[in-house]
Amino acid sequence: DCAAAVADIPDGAVIMFGGFGDAGVAENLTRALADQGAKDLVAISNAAGQMERGLSMLFRNNQVRKILASFPVPGQSDAFEERLKSGETELELIPQGTLVERMRAAAAGLGGIYTPTGVGTPVAEGKEVRAIDGREYVLELPLAADYAILKAHRGDRMGNVVYRMTARNFNPPMAAAARVTIIEVEERVEVGALDPERVDTPGIFVQRIVEGGHYERGWVE
């Protein structure tokens, strides 16, 4: 179950959290992690939670010491904003495309990527800047994690999963860039039930899979 899936996550772990707004958030696994109580976590995510959902539960418990994110929208997570203003949580803003490419670089075993995004801004401070064909690029290092906590639509017991529409978001690169990938699926199916041509993340990248539920005006377990 979800509690068993996150039971060994230690204090100080680096965790990637899937989700884009309300789409593709592993609510049950995140709630289980909040109950488990691991502290000093480093979160990698597009945003910082939605109201009391997703990462907001961890901020409410003061479990996150740092978050690397692209789009922590003001007013979406009071718990995050409270921790940020008090200095209990550190925020590192990363351009959205750069965030994805850094994860992809880690998954592919690359030493980093050069991108024009951020040149001449605080994003480039302290980083190597190189001119290539007359244009300046910033060196961004790979971004890996100890764990990835993701949500999928359907999956089999071997870990092969299919995402649904925008709930796919950052999940494929996160699954490949984490040492341990834990996926919550809305429906678990038998091996062979998924069309191989439709599998979005193959089981080789998934270590744990649990059947959760779906969010539709309330949780269905």
Tab-separated table of C-alpha atoms in Angstrom:
chain	number	residue	atom	x	y	z
A	1	ASP	CA	0.000	0.000	0.000
A	2	CYS	CA	1.009	3.654	-0.055
A	3	ALA	CA	2.370	3.634	3.489
A	4	ALA	CA	4.640	0.672	2.738
A	5	ALA	CA	5.780	2.250	-0.537
A	6	VAL	CA	7.224	5.328	1.226
A	7	ALA	CA	8.150	3.755	4.561
A	8	ASP	CA	11.920	3.733	3.927
A	9	ILE	CA	12.247	7.311	2.620
A	10	PRO	CA	14.788	8.863	5.003
A	11	ASP	CA	15.276	12.380	6.311
A	12	GLY	CA	17.126	14.513	3.788
A	13	ALA	CA	15.984	12.564	0.717
A	14	VAL	CA	15.808	14.281	-2.680
A	15	ILE	CA	12.383	13.566	-4.190
A	16	MET	CA	10.823	14.412	-7.546
A	17	PHE	CA	7.080	15.005	-7.437
A	18	GLY	CA	5.029	14.806	-10.647
A	19	GLY	CA	2.060	17.022	-11.332
A	20	PHE	CA	1.041	20.122	-13.242
A	21	GLY	CA	-1.605	22.059	-11.375
A	22	ASP	CA	-4.255	19.497	-10.442
A	23	ALA	CA	-3.176	17.031	-13.133
A	24	GLY	CA	-1.115	13.998	-12.280
A	25	VAL	CA	-0.537	14.592	-8.560
A	26	ALA	CA	0.102	11.426	-6.524
A	27	GLU	CA	-2.145	12.487	-3.654
A	28	ASN	CA	-2.279	9.184	-1.783
A	29	LEU	CA	1.489	8.645	-1.853
A	30	THR	CA	2.148	12.244	-0.817
A	31	ARG	CA	-0.339	11.942	2.028
A	32	ALA	CA	1.392	8.731	3.116
A	33	LEU	CA	4.741	10.545	3.124
A	34	ALA	CA	3.237	13.322	5.233
A	35	ASP	CA	2.050	10.695	7.712
A	36	GLN	CA	5.455	8.977	7.609
A	37	GLY	CA	7.105	12.201	8.719
A	38	ALA	CA	10.487	12.285	6.926
A	39	LYS	CA	12.115	15.704	7.454
A	40	ASP	CA	14.608	17.992	5.676
A	41	LEU	CA	13.412	16.825	2.273
A	42	VAL	CA	14.537	18.393	-1.003
A	43	ALA	CA	11.587	18.530	-3.402
A	44	ILE	CA	11.833	18.838	-7.186
A	45	SER	CA	8.525	19.773	-8.773
A	46	ASN	CA	6.865	22.107	-11.238
A	47	ALA	CA	4.917	23.866	-8.486
A	48	ALA	CA	4.674	23.931	-4.708
A	49	GLY	CA	1.258	22.394	-4.149
A	50	GLN	CA	-2.361	23.362	-4.657
A	51	MET	CA	-4.161	24.705	-1.579
A	52	GLU	CA	-4.069	21.764	0.838
A	53	ARG	CA	-3.277	19.177	-1.833
A	54	GLY	CA	-0.025	17.594	-2.969
A	55	LEU	CA	3.154	19.186	-1.675
A	56	SER	CA	1.147	21.567	0.504
A	57	MET	CA	0.674	18.688	2.944
A	58	LEU	CA	4.448	18.371	3.348
A	59	PHE	CA	4.933	22.120	3.748
A	60	ARG	CA	2.205	22.162	6.367
A	61	ASN	CA	4.250	19.594	8.333
A	62	ASN	CA	7.476	21.569	7.755
A	63	GLN	CA	9.044	18.522	6.088
A	64	VAL	CA	10.630	20.328	3.095
A	65	ARG	CA	13.807	22.349	3.622
A	66	LYS	CA	14.300	23.178	-0.066
A	67	ILE	CA	12.277	23.072	-3.267
A	68	LEU	CA	13.484	23.357	-6.849
A	69	ALA	CA	10.518	24.495	-8.911
A	70	SER	CA	9.443	26.405	-12.024
A	71	PHE	CA	5.991	27.662	-11.172
A	72	PRO	CA	5.206	28.134	-7.450
A	73	VAL	CA	2.127	30.273	-8.098
A	74	PRO	CA	1.422	32.922	-5.420
A	75	GLY	CA	-1.764	32.156	-3.533
A	76	GLN	CA	-1.875	28.479	-4.503
A	77	SER	CA	-0.200	27.090	-1.378
A	78	ASP	CA	-0.425	29.104	1.822
A	79	ALA	CA	1.680	26.510	3.635
A	80	PHE	CA	4.546	26.896	1.158
A	81	GLU	CA	4.423	30.696	1.290
A	82	GLU	CA	4.457	30.658	5.093
A	83	ARG	CA	7.545	28.421	5.180
A	84	LEU	CA	9.288	30.465	2.498
A	85	LYS	CA	8.682	33.803	4.232
A	86	SER	CA	9.821	32.394	7.585
A	87	GLY	CA	13.048	31.071	6.070
A	88	GLU	CA	12.231	27.475	6.938
A	89	THR	CA	12.108	26.511	3.237
A	90	GLU	CA	14.544	27.554	0.507
A	91	LEU	CA	13.335	28.088	-3.068
A	92	GLU	CA	15.436	27.637	-6.214
A	93	LEU	CA	13.596	28.814	-9.325
A	94	ILE	CA	14.443	26.910	-12.522
A	95	PRO	CA	13.027	27.743	-15.967
A	96	GLN	CA	10.547	25.036	-16.904
A	97	GLY	CA	12.321	23.795	-20.015
A	98	THR	CA	15.653	23.791	-18.195
A	99	LEU	CA	14.143	21.761	-15.361
A	100	VAL	CA	12.984	19.050	-17.760
A	101	GLU	CA	16.246	19.006	-19.713
A	102	ARG	CA	18.335	18.703	-16.530
A	103	MET	CA	16.289	15.678	-15.497
A	104	ARG	CA	16.597	14.206	-18.979
A	105	ALA	CA	20.369	14.728	-18.847
A	106	ALA	CA	20.562	12.787	-15.591
A	107	ALA	CA	18.455	9.970	-17.059
A	108	ALA	CA	20.658	9.804	-20.171
A	109	GLY	CA	23.933	9.876	-18.245
A	110	LEU	CA	24.990	13.234	-19.690
A	111	GLY	CA	27.309	15.635	-17.919
A	112	GLY	CA	24.973	18.564	-18.432
A	113	ILE	CA	23.351	20.717	-21.107
A	114	TYR	CA	24.027	24.121	-22.627
A	115	THR	CA	20.972	26.347	-22.930
A	116	PRO	CA	20.465	29.996	-23.897
A	117	THR	CA	17.698	30.281	-21.307
A	118	GLY	CA	18.787	32.419	-18.387
A	119	VAL	CA	21.805	34.091	-20.000
A	120	GLY	CA	22.307	37.525	-18.468
A	121	THR	CA	19.896	36.864	-15.587
A	122	PRO	CA	20.323	35.708	-11.970
A	123	VAL	CA	19.707	32.165	-13.258
A	124	ALA	CA	23.207	32.216	-14.790
A	125	GLU	CA	25.047	33.522	-11.732
A	126	GLY	CA	27.960	31.300	-10.736
A	127	LYS	CA	27.562	29.057	-13.796
A	128	GLU	CA	29.740	28.556	-16.838
A	129	VAL	CA	28.661	30.608	-19.849
A	130	ARG	CA	30.050	29.609	-23.241
A	131	ALA	CA	29.714	31.143	-26.689
A	132	ILE	CA	28.712	28.630	-29.379
A	133	ASP	CA	28.283	29.830	-32.961
A	134	GLY	CA	28.096	33.402	-31.750
A	135	ARG	CA	25.412	32.794	-29.133
A	136	GLU	CA	25.879	32.511	-25.371
A	137	TYR	CA	24.732	29.413	-23.479
A	138	VAL	CA	24.594	28.534	-19.785
A	139	LEU	CA	25.869	25.162	-18.571
A	140	GLU	CA	23.186	23.438	-16.493
A	141	LEU	CA	24.132	20.279	-14.592
A	142	PRO	CA	22.120	17.027	-14.498
A	143	LEU	CA	19.319	16.834	-11.944
A	144	ALA	CA	18.759	13.431	-10.344
A	145	ALA	CA	16.853	12.284	-7.252
A	146	ASP	CA	16.765	9.538	-4.663
A	147	TYR	CA	13.036	8.983	-5.236
A	148	ALA	CA	10.296	9.976	-7.666
A	149	ILE	CA	6.663	10.008	-6.524
A	150	LEU	CA	4.402	9.957	-9.565
A	151	LYS	CA	0.804	9.351	-10.681
A	152	ALA	CA	-0.359	7.295	-13.678
A	153	HIS	CA	-3.672	6.239	-15.155
A	154	ARG	CA	-3.102	2.498	-15.559
A	155	GLY	CA	-0.241	0.151	-14.758
A	156	ASP	CA	0.607	-3.541	-14.445
A	157	ARG	CA	2.482	-5.348	-11.684
A	158	MET	CA	5.722	-5.160	-13.716
A	159	GLY	CA	5.615	-1.362	-13.486
A	160	ASN	CA	4.639	-0.553	-17.063
A	161	VAL	CA	2.370	2.497	-16.932
A	162	VAL	CA	0.201	4.723	-19.091
A	163	TYR	CA	-0.496	8.362	-18.236
A	164	ARG	CA	-3.675	10.188	-19.133
A	165	MET	CA	-3.437	13.338	-21.237
A	166	THR	CA	-1.848	16.272	-19.348
A	167	ALA	CA	-1.340	14.072	-16.277
A	168	ARG	CA	1.728	12.814	-18.144
A	169	ASN	CA	3.555	16.161	-17.594
A	170	PHE	CA	7.090	15.605	-16.209
A	171	ASN	CA	6.631	11.962	-15.251
A	172	PRO	CA	8.707	10.196	-17.950
A	173	PRO	CA	11.973	12.100	-17.293
A	174	MET	CA	11.397	11.988	-13.531
A	175	ALA	CA	10.886	8.222	-13.585
A	176	ALA	CA	14.142	7.778	-15.478
A	177	ALA	CA	16.154	10.247	-13.359
A	178	ALA	CA	15.325	8.814	-9.928
A	179	ARG	CA	17.049	5.932	-8.166
A	180	VAL	CA	13.704	4.628	-6.834
A	181	THR	CA	10.505	5.441	-8.726
A	182	ILE	CA	7.184	4.944	-6.943
A	183	ILE	CA	4.033	5.234	-9.040
A	184	GLU	CA	0.439	5.456	-7.873
A	185	VAL	CA	-1.990	4.205	-10.518
A	186	GLU	CA	-5.717	4.707	-10.738
A	187	GLU	CA	-6.156	1.182	-12.060
A	188	ARG	CA	-3.831	-1.817	-11.870
A	189	VAL	CA	-4.187	-4.305	-14.731
A	190	GLU	CA	-2.769	-7.712	-15.608
A	191	VAL	CA	0.525	-8.017	-17.431
A	192	GLY	CA	-0.239	-7.959	-21.157
A	193	ALA	CA	-3.358	-5.824	-20.816
A	194	LEU	CA	-1.520	-2.668	-21.878
A	195	ASP	CA	-0.760	-2.077	-25.542
A	196	PRO	CA	3.078	-2.064	-25.704
A	197	GLU	CA	2.915	0.804	-28.190
A	198	ARG	CA	1.015	2.887	-25.625
A	199	VAL	CA	3.270	2.323	-22.617
A	200	ASP	CA	4.618	5.729	-21.567
A	201	THR	CA	7.061	4.601	-18.873
A	202	PRO	CA	8.345	1.017	-19.092
A	203	GLY	CA	8.723	-1.074	-15.968
A	204	ILE	CA	12.528	-0.962	-16.082
A	205	PHE	CA	12.275	2.561	-14.634
A	206	VAL	CA	9.724	1.670	-11.920
A	207	GLN	CA	10.583	-0.004	-8.615
A	208	ARG	CA	7.254	0.247	-6.761
A	209	ILE	CA	3.665	0.511	-7.928
A	210	VAL	CA	0.503	0.916	-5.849
A	211	GLU	CA	-3.152	1.242	-6.696
A	212	GLY	CA	-4.531	4.484	-5.325
A	213	GLY	CA	-7.623	6.157	-6.693
A	214	HIS	CA	-8.660	9.178	-8.707
A	215	TYR	CA	-9.694	12.663	-7.734
A	216	GLU	CA	-13.186	13.646	-8.757
A	217	ARG	CA	-14.793	15.894	-6.156
A	218	GLY	CA	-13.278	13.751	-3.449
A	219	TRP	CA	-10.960	10.782	-3.208
A	220	VAL	CA	-12.034	7.360	-4.358
A	221	GLU	CA	-9.814	4.783	-2.702
